[in-house]
mmCIF file of C-alpha atoms in Angstrom:
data_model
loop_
_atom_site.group_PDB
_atom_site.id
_atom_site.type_symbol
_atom_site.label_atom_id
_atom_site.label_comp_id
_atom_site.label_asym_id
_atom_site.label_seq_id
_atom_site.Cartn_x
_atom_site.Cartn_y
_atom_site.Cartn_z
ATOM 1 C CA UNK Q 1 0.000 0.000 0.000
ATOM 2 C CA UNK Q 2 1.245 3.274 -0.878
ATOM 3 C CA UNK Q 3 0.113 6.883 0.038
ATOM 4 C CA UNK Q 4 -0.365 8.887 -3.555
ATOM 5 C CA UNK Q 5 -1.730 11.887 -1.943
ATOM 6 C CA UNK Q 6 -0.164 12.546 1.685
ATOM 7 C CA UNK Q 7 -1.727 14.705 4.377
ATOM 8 C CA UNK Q 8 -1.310 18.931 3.879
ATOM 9 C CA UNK Q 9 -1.442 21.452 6.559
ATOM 10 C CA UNK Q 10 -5.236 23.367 6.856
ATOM 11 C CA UNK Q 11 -5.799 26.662 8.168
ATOM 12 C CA UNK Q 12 -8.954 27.101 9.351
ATOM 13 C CA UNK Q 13 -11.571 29.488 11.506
ATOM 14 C CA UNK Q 14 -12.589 28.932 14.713
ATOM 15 C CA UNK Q 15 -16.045 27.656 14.669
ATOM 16 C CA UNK Q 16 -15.861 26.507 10.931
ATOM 17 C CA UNK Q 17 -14.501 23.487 9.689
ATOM 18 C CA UNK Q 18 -10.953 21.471 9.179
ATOM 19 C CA UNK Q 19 -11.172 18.811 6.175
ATOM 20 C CA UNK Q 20 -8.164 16.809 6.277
ATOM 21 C CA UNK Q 21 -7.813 14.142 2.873
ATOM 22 C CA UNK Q 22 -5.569 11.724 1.795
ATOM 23 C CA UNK Q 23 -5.553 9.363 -1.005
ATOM 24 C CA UNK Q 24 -4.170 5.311 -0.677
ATOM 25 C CA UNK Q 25 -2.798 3.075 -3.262
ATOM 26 C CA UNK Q 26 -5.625 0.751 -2.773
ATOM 27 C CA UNK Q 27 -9.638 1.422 -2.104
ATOM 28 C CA UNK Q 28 -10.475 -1.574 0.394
ATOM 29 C CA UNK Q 29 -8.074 -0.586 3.129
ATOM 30 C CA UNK Q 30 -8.920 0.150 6.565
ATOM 31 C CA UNK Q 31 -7.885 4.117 7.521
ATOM 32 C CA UNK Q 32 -7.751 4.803 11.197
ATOM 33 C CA UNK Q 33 -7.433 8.463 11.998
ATOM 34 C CA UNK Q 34 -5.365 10.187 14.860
ATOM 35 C CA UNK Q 35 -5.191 13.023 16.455
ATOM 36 C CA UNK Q 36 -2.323 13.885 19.220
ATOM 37 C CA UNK Q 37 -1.819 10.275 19.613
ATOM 38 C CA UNK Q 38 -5.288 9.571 20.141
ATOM 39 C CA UNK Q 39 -7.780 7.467 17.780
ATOM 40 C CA UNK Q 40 -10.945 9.403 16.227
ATOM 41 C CA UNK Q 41 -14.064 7.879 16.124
ATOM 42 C CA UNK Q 42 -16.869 9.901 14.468
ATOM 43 C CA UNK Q 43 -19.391 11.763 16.291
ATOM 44 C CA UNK Q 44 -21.030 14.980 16.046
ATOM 45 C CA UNK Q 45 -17.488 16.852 15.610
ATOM 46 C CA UNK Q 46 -15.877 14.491 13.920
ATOM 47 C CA UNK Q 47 -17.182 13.360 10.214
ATOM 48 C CA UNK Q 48 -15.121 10.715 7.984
ATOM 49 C CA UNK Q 49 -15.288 9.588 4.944
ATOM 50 C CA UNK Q 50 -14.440 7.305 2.181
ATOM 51 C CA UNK Q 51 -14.892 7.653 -1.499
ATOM 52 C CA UNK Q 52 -12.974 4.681 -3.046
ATOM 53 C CA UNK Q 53 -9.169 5.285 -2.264
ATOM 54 C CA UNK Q 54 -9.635 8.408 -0.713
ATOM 55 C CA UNK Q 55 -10.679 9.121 2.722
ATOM 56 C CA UNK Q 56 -11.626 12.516 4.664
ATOM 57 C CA UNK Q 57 -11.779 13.391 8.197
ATOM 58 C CA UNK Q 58 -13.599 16.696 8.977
ATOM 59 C CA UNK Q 59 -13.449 18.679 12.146
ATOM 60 C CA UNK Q 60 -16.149 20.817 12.284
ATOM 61 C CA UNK Q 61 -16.698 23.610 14.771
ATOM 62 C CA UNK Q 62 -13.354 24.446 15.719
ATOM 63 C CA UNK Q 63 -12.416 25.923 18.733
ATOM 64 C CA UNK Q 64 -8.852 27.187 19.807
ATOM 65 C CA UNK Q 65 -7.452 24.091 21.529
ATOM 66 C CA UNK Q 66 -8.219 21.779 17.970
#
């Protein structure tokens, strides 16, 4: 597996929202997202995604401390 499109820095507002994408050699593997060492499950701030080989985590309402 390899990564064809890596992760890029995202500047964002405070209350609006963070969309972080990357893009994976192959479309039936398993992504696990992190954030400071912690795993993200998806809730009401967290949204991800999966459209083939590419997969999106989205951080919406963003306060200071994300």
């Amino acid at each position: 597996i390899e990564i064809i499109q890596p992760l890029s820095d995202v500047t964002a507002k405070e209350k609006g929202t963070a969309t972080f994408t990357c893009k994976i050699s192959k479309p039936d593997v398993p992504v696990t997202w992190f954030t400071n060492g912690n795993k993200v499950e998806p809730g009401v701030k967290m949204n991800i995604s999966k459209d083939g080989n590419t997969h999106t985590l989205a951080i919406e309402g963003l306060k200071p401390e994300d």
